[in-house]
Coordinates of N, CA and C in Angstrom, one line a residue:
M154 N -6.5 12.0 0.1 CA -5.1 11.7 0.4 C -4.7 10.4 -0.2
L155 N -5.6 9.5 -0.4 CA -5.3 8.1 -0.9 C -5.7 7.9 -2.3
Y156 N -6.0 8.9 -3.1 CA -6.5 8.7 -4.4 C -5.4 8.0 -5.2
G157 N -5.8 6.8 -5.8 CA -5.0 6.0 -6.6 C -3.9 5.3 -5.8
C158 N -4.1 5.1 -4.5 CA -3.1 4.4 -3.7 C -2.9 2.9 -4.1
E159 N -3.9 2.4 -4.8 CA -3.8 1.0 -5.2 C -2.6 0.7 -6.1
A160 N -2.2 1.7 -6.9 CA -1.2 1.6 -7.9 C 0.1 2.2 -7.4
W161 N 0.2 2.6 -6.2 CA 1.5 3.2 -5.7 C 2.5 2.1 -5.5
A162 N 3.8 2.4 -5.8 CA 4.9 1.5 -5.4 C 5.5 2.2 -4.2
T163 N 5.0 1.9 -3.1 CA 5.4 2.6 -1.8 C 6.7 2.1 -1.3
T164 N 7.5 3.1 -0.8 CA 8.7 2.8 -0.1 C 8.6 3.2 1.3
K165 N 9.6 2.9 2.1 CA 9.5 3.2 3.6 C 9.4 4.8 3.7
T166 N 10.2 5.5 2.9 CA 10.2 6.9 2.9 C 8.8 7.5 2.6
A167 N 8.2 6.9 1.6 CA 6.9 7.4 1.2 C 5.8 7.2 2.3
R168 N 5.9 6.0 2.9 CA 5.0 5.7 3.9 C 5.2 6.6 5.1
K169 N 6.4 6.9 5.4 CA 6.7 7.8 6.6 C 6.2 9.2 6.3
K170 N 6.3 9.7 5.0 CA 5.8 11.0 4.7 C 4.3 11.0 4.8
L171 N 3.6 9.9 4.3 CA 2.2 9.9 4.5 C 1.7 10.0 5.9
A172 N 2.4 9.2 6.8 CA 2.1 9.2 8.2 C 2.3 10.6 8.8
V173 N 3.4 11.2 8.5 CA 3.6 12.6 9.0 C 2.6 13.6 8.5
A174 N 2.2 13.5 7.3 CA 1.2 14.4 6.7 C -0.1 14.2 7.4
Q175 N -0.5 12.9 7.7 CA -1.7 12.6 8.3 C -1.7 13.2 9.7
R176 N -0.6 13.0 10.5 CA -0.6 13.5 11.8 C -0.7 15.0 11.9
R177 N 0.0 15.7 10.9 CA -0.1 17.1 10.8 C -1.6 17.6 10.6
M178 N -2.3 16.9 9.7 CA -3.7 17.2 9.4 C -4.5 17.0 10.6
E179 N -4.3 15.9 11.3 CA -5.1 15.6 12.5 C -4.9 16.7 13.6
R180 N -3.6 17.1 13.8 CA -3.4 18.1 14.7 C -4.0 19.4 14.3
R181 N -4.0 19.7 13.0 CA -4.7 20.9 12.5 C -6.2 20.9 12.8
M182 N -6.8 19.7 12.6 CA -8.2 19.5 12.8 C -8.6 19.7 14.2
T183 N -7.8 19.2 15.1 CA -8.1 19.3 16.6 C -7.6 20.6 17.2
G184 N -6.8 21.4 16.5 CA -6.3 22.6 17.0 C -5.2 22.5 18.0
V185 N -4.6 21.3 18.0 CA -3.5 21.1 18.9 C -2.2 21.4 18.2
R186 N -1.3 22.1 18.9 CA 0.0 22.5 18.3 C 1.1 21.6 18.9
L187 N 2.2 21.5 18.3 CA 3.3 20.7 18.8 C 3.8 21.2 20.2
V188 N 3.6 22.5 20.4 CA 4.1 23.1 21.7 C 3.2 22.6 22.8
D189 N 2.0 22.1 22.5 CA 1.1 21.6 23.6 C 1.5 20.3 24.1
H190 N 2.4 19.6 23.4 CA 3.0 18.3 23.8 C 1.9 17.2 24.0
C191 N 0.9 17.1 23.1 CA -0.1 16.1 23.1 C 0.5 14.9 22.3
S192 N 0.3 13.7 22.8 CA 0.8 12.6 22.0 C 0.0 12.3 20.7
N193 N 0.6 11.6 19.8 CA 0.0 11.3 18.6 C -1.2 10.3 18.8
D194 N -1.0 9.5 19.8 CA -2.1 8.5 20.2 C -3.3 9.3 20.7
W195 N -3.1 10.3 21.5 CA -4.2 11.1 22.0 C -4.9 11.8 20.9
V196 N -4.2 12.4 19.9 CA -4.8 13.0 18.8 C -5.6 12.0 18.0
R197 N -5.0 10.8 17.8 CA -5.7 9.8 17.0 C -7.0 9.3 17.7
C198 N -7.0 9.3 19.0 CA -8.2 8.9 19.7 C -9.3 10.0 19.6
V199 N -8.9 11.2 19.6 CA -9.9 12.3 19.4 C -10.5 12.4 18.0
T200 N -9.6 12.2 17.0 CA -10.1 12.3 15.6 C -10.8 11.0 15.1
K201 N -10.4 9.9 15.7 CA -11.0 8.6 15.3 C -10.8 8.3 13.8
I202 N -9.7 8.7 13.2 CA -9.4 8.5 11.8 C -8.5 7.3 11.7
K203 N -8.7 6.5 10.7 CA -7.9 5.3 10.5 C -6.5 5.7 10.0
D204 N -5.5 4.9 10.2 CA -4.2 5.2 9.8 C -4.1 5.1 8.3
V205 N -3.5 6.1 7.7 CA -3.4 6.2 6.2 C -2.6 5.1 5.6
T206 N -1.5 4.7 6.2 CA -0.6 3.7 5.6 C -1.2 2.4 5.7
E207 N -1.9 2.0 6.7 CA -2.6 0.7 6.8 C -3.8 0.7 5.8
T208 N -4.5 1.8 5.7 CA -5.6 1.8 4.7 C -5.1 1.7 3.3
A209 N -4.0 2.3 3.0 CA -3.4 2.3 1.6 C -2.9 0.8 1.3
T210 N -2.3 0.2 2.3 CA -1.8 -1.2 2.2 C -3.0 -2.1 1.9
R211 N -4.1 -2.0 2.7 CA -5.2 -2.9 2.5 C -5.9 -2.7 1.1
R212 N -6.0 -1.4 0.7 CA -6.6 -1.1 -0.6 C -5.7 -1.7 -1.7
K213 N -4.4 -1.6 -1.6 CA -3.5 -2.2 -2.6 C -3.6 -3.7 -2.6
R214 N -3.7 -4.3 -1.5 CA -3.9 -5.8 -1.5 C -5.2 -6.2 -2.1
S215 N -6.2 -5.4 -1.8 CA -7.5 -5.7 -2.4 C -7.5 -5.6 -3.9
F216 N -6.8 -4.6 -4.4 CA -6.7 -4.4 -5.8 C -5.9 -5.5 -6.5
A217 N -4.8 -5.9 -5.8 CA -4.0 -7.0 -6.3 C -4.8 -8.3 -6.4
W218 N -5.6 -8.5 -5.4 CA -6.5 -9.8 -5.4 C -7.4 -9.7 -6.6
N219 N -8.0 -8.5 -6.8 CA -8.9 -8.4 -8.0 C -8.2 -8.6 -9.3
I220 N -6.9 -8.1 -9.4 CA -6.2 -8.4 -10.6 C -5.9 -9.9 -10.7
A221 N -5.5 -10.5 -9.6 CA -5.2 -11.9 -9.7 C -6.4 -12.8 -10.1
N222 N -7.6 -12.3 -9.8 CA -8.8 -13.1 -10.0 C -9.5 -12.6 -11.3
A223 N -9.0 -11.6 -12.0 CA -9.6 -11.1 -13.2 C -9.3 -12.1 -14.3
S224 N -10.1 -12.0 -15.4 CA -9.9 -12.9 -16.5 C -8.7 -12.3 -17.3
A225 N -8.1 -13.2 -18.1 CA -6.8 -12.8 -18.8 C -7.0 -11.7 -19.8
G226 N -8.2 -11.4 -20.3 CA -8.4 -10.4 -21.3 C -8.6 -9.0 -20.7
K227 N -8.7 -8.9 -19.4 CA -8.9 -7.6 -18.8 C -7.6 -6.8 -18.8
W228 N -7.8 -5.4 -19.0 CA -6.6 -4.6 -19.2 C -5.7 -4.6 -18.0
P229 N -6.2 -4.5 -16.7 CA -5.2 -4.5 -15.6 C -4.3 -5.8 -15.5
T230 N -4.9 -6.9 -15.9 CA -4.1 -8.2 -15.9 C -3.1 -8.1 -17.0
R231 N -3.5 -7.6 -18.2 CA -2.5 -7.5 -19.3 C -1.4 -6.6 -19.0
I232 N -1.7 -5.4 -18.3 CA -0.7 -4.5 -18.0 C 0.3 -5.0 -16.9
E233 N -0.2 -5.7 -16.0 CA 0.6 -6.3 -14.9 C 1.5 -7.4 -15.5
A234 N 1.1 -8.1 -16.5 CA 1.9 -9.2 -17.1 C 2.9 -8.7 -18.1
W235 N 2.7 -7.4 -18.6 CA 3.6 -6.9 -19.6 C 5.0 -6.7 -19.1
R236 N 5.9 -7.0 -19.8 CA 7.3 -6.7 -19.5 C 7.9 -5.9 -20.6
P237 N 8.7 -4.8 -20.3 CA 9.3 -4.0 -21.3 C 10.3 -4.8 -22.1
P238 N 10.5 -4.4 -23.4 CA 11.5 -5.2 -24.2 C 12.9 -4.9 -23.9
T239 N 13.2 -3.8 -23.1 CA 14.6 -3.5 -22.8 C 14.9 -4.0 -21.4
T240 N 16.2 -4.0 -21.0 CA 16.6 -4.4 -19.7 C 16.6 -3.1 -18.8
R241 N 16.6 -3.4 -17.5 CA 16.7 -2.3 -16.5 C 18.2 -1.8 -16.4
P242 N 18.4 -0.6 -16.0 CA 19.7 -0.1 -15.9 C 20.5 -0.8 -14.8
Q243 N 21.8 -0.7 -14.8 CA 22.7 -1.4 -13.8 C 22.8 -0.7 -12.5
E244 N 21.8 0.0 -12.1 CA 21.9 0.6 -10.8 C 20.9 0.0 -9.9
R245 N 20.7 0.5 -8.7 CA 19.7 -0.1 -7.8 C 18.3 0.0 -8.5
P246 N 17.6 -1.1 -8.6 CA 16.3 -1.1 -9.3 C 15.3 -0.3 -8.5
T247 N 14.5 0.4 -9.2 CA 13.4 1.2 -8.6 C 12.3 0.2 -8.1
T248 N 11.6 0.7 -7.1 CA 10.6 -0.2 -6.5 C 9.4 -0.3 -7.4
R249 N 9.0 -1.6 -7.7 CA 7.9 -1.8 -8.5 C 6.6 -2.0 -7.7
W250 N 5.5 -1.9 -8.3 CA 4.2 -2.1 -7.6 C 4.1 -3.4 -7.0
T251 N 4.6 -4.5 -7.7 CA 4.5 -5.8 -7.2 C 5.5 -6.3 -6.3
D252 N 6.5 -5.5 -6.0 CA 7.6 -5.9 -5.1 C 7.1 -6.2 -3.7
D253 N 6.1 -5.5 -3.2 CA 5.5 -5.8 -1.9 C 5.1 -7.3 -1.8
F254 N 4.4 -7.7 -2.9 CA 3.8 -9.0 -2.9 C 4.9 -10.1 -3.0
T255 N 5.8 -9.9 -3.9 CA 6.9 -10.9 -4.1 C 7.7 -11.0 -2.8
K256 N 8.0 -9.9 -2.1 CA 8.7 -10.0 -0.9 C 7.9 -10.7 0.2
K257 N 6.7 -10.4 0.3 CA 5.8 -11.0 1.4 C 5.6 -12.5 1.2
L258 N 5.3 -12.8 -0.1 CA 5.0 -14.2 -0.4 C 6.2 -15.1 -0.8
N259 N 7.3 -14.5 -0.9 CA 8.6 -15.2 -1.2 C 8.6 -15.9 -2.5
F260 N 7.8 -15.5 -3.5 CA 7.9 -16.0 -4.8 C 7.3 -15.0 -5.8
R261 N 7.6 -15.1 -7.0 CA 7.2 -14.1 -8.0 C 5.8 -14.2 -8.5
N262 N 5.3 -15.4 -8.5 CA 4.0 -15.6 -9.1 C 2.9 -15.4 -8.1
W263 N 2.8 -14.1 -7.6 CA 1.8 -13.8 -6.6 C 0.4 -13.9 -7.1
P264 N 0.1 -13.7 -8.4 CA -1.3 -13.9 -8.8 C -1.9 -15.3 -8.6
R265 N -1.0 -16.3 -8.7 CA -1.5 -17.7 -8.5 C -1.9 -17.8 -7.0
S266 N -1.1 -17.2 -6.1 CA -1.5 -17.3 -4.7 C -2.8 -16.5 -4.4
G267 N -3.0 -15.4 -5.1 CA -4.2 -14.6 -5.0 C -5.4 -15.4 -5.4
R268 N -5.2 -16.2 -6.5 CA -6.4 -17.0 -6.9 C -6.7 -18.1 -6.0
Q269 N -5.7 -18.6 -5.2 CA -6.0 -19.7 -4.3 C -6.6 -19.3 -3.0
E270 N -6.4 -18.0 -2.6 CA -6.9 -17.6 -1.3 C -8.2 -16.8 -1.4
A271 N -8.9 -16.7 -0.3 CA -10.2 -15.9 -0.3 C -9.8 -14.4 -0.2
H272 N -10.7 -13.6 -0.6 CA -10.4 -12.1 -0.6 C -10.1 -11.6 0.8
S273 N -10.8 -12.1 1.8 CA -10.6 -11.6 3.2 C -9.3 -12.0 3.7
S274 N -8.8 -13.2 3.5 CA -7.5 -13.6 4.0 C -6.4 -12.9 3.2
W275 N -6.6 -12.7 1.9 CA -5.6 -12.0 1.1 C -5.4 -10.6 1.6
C276 N -6.5 -9.9 1.9 CA -6.4 -8.5 2.2 C -6.1 -8.2 3.7
N277 N -6.1 -9.2 4.5 CA -5.9 -9.0 6.0 C -4.7 -9.7 6.5
W278 N -3.6 -9.6 5.8 CA -2.3 -10.0 6.4 C -2.1 -9.1 7.6
E279 N -1.2 -9.4 8.5 CA -0.8 -8.5 9.5 C -0.3 -7.3 8.8
C280 N -0.7 -6.1 9.2 CA -0.4 -4.9 8.5 C 0.9 -4.3 9.0
D281 N 2.0 -4.9 8.5 CA 3.3 -4.5 8.9 C 3.9 -3.5 7.9
N282 N 3.0 -3.1 6.9 CA 3.4 -2.1 5.9 C 4.5 -2.6 5.0
L283 N 4.7 -3.9 5.0 CA 5.7 -4.5 4.1 C 6.9 -3.7 4.2

């Protein structure tokens, strides 16, 4: 379910869809139907599965820290630093992969912040799913 989540540009809608899909799968695994009126918390306690959105966010942060601390010649660093030669259209901009970090850290040069912090503190912000 989380294959390649490190590179997702997640929106609130996408995170909500992931959470709904996970709850449906957990209900299916436990054999509980919606008609049974069992809470999501109860189903989560029975299955003991971690939340998908939190796991995806942590994996994305870990990948971002690895990019920030990689040498300049590595391809993920070069791809992240690349900017297209054209301008973006005059409509609402699409969500970029790095928008989560720029919004959370309040500045655009998030790789510099990633180089200054330890891996554990970078990956364990409070998980508010940005």
